[in-house]
XYZ file of C-alpha atoms in Angstrom:
100
model
C -6.218 -16.368 -12.550
C -10.079 -16.779 -11.465
C -11.156 -13.279 -12.455
C -9.556 -13.837 -15.942
C -10.963 -16.840 -15.881
C -14.060 -15.446 -15.421
C -13.783 -12.420 -17.647
C -12.925 -15.253 -20.748
C -15.986 -16.713 -19.746
C -17.904 -14.033 -19.592
C -16.824 -12.678 -22.806
C -17.614 -16.068 -24.405
C -20.957 -17.322 -23.092
C -21.800 -12.797 -23.851
C -20.874 -13.695 -27.389
C -22.238 -17.137 -28.164
C -25.381 -16.828 -25.806
C -25.906 -13.596 -24.924
C -25.869 -10.768 -22.436
C -29.127 -12.094 -20.470
C -28.610 -16.073 -20.798
C -29.308 -17.616 -17.097
C -25.607 -19.081 -17.955
C -24.324 -15.562 -18.627
C -25.475 -14.197 -16.052
C -24.126 -17.326 -13.436
C -20.892 -15.120 -14.996
C -21.480 -12.100 -13.891
C -22.387 -13.702 -10.646
C -19.750 -15.102 -9.665
C -17.028 -12.684 -11.325
C -18.928 -9.765 -8.179
C -18.054 -12.841 -5.667
C -14.749 -12.432 -7.115
C -14.522 -8.242 -6.524
C -15.618 -8.201 -3.370
C -14.274 -11.393 -1.762
C -10.718 -11.433 -3.205
C -10.154 -7.619 -4.829
C -11.777 -5.575 -2.580
C -13.336 -3.399 -5.297
C -16.902 -2.556 -4.678
C -17.892 -0.468 -6.952
C -17.445 -2.846 -9.421
C -18.686 -5.844 -7.130
C -22.258 -3.943 -7.154
C -22.059 -3.665 -10.621
C -21.877 -6.457 -11.294
C -24.562 -7.912 -8.401
C -26.903 -5.415 -9.564
C -26.639 -6.521 -13.938
C -26.706 -10.069 -12.813
C -29.692 -9.152 -10.395
C -31.877 -7.368 -12.931
C -30.873 -9.854 -15.259
C -32.419 -12.978 -13.837
C -35.129 -10.351 -13.287
C -35.690 -10.484 -16.998
C -35.439 -13.108 -18.073
C -35.826 -16.011 -15.496
C -39.114 -13.174 -12.761
C -38.079 -12.595 -9.370
C -39.329 -15.677 -7.095
C -36.730 -17.721 -10.148
C -34.547 -19.485 -7.847
C -30.740 -18.132 -9.434
C -33.166 -14.551 -9.207
C -33.504 -15.757 -4.829
C -30.059 -17.104 -4.827
C -28.515 -14.284 -6.120
C -30.407 -11.304 -3.989
C -28.755 -13.312 -1.238
C -25.819 -13.354 -2.374
C -25.692 -9.620 -2.827
C -27.734 -9.003 0.336
C -24.651 -10.305 2.239
C -22.794 -7.997 0.065
C -24.207 -5.396 0.606
C -24.572 -6.130 4.177
C -20.357 -7.075 4.123
C -19.636 -3.423 2.336
C -21.391 -1.321 4.768
C -23.891 -0.145 2.185
C -26.557 0.149 3.890
C -28.492 2.850 1.985
C -29.214 0.497 -1.006
C -29.444 -2.475 1.077
C -32.266 -1.154 2.341
C -33.861 -0.360 -1.395
C -32.473 -4.019 -1.642
C -35.170 -5.063 1.629
C -38.237 -2.499 0.560
C -37.923 -4.465 -3.529
C -37.793 -8.224 -2.075
C -39.478 -7.826 1.501
C -38.714 -11.823 1.790
C -34.988 -11.349 2.372
C -35.631 -9.122 5.965
C -36.860 -12.903 7.299
C -32.952 -14.819 5.633
């Protein structure tokens, strides 16, 4: 049910606002949470977290609160899914994550 809601919202946001609008990216990030927590589809979740992160960085900058929030969620996801290689890459790119 939740995934269907986010998929409809994502399609609508992409059409009305564009793929890289912050509101669209927030929907992408929320969808990643559903793929992670609910469906345990870690590959799809990682893809969506990466898309949201790249979009936030491009639209809002590396230090914007939304970008930082997405980074924290992505870090938690990588820790929980056991993807230590990607986690190391993320922390190397964003050293402040090590203290979070």
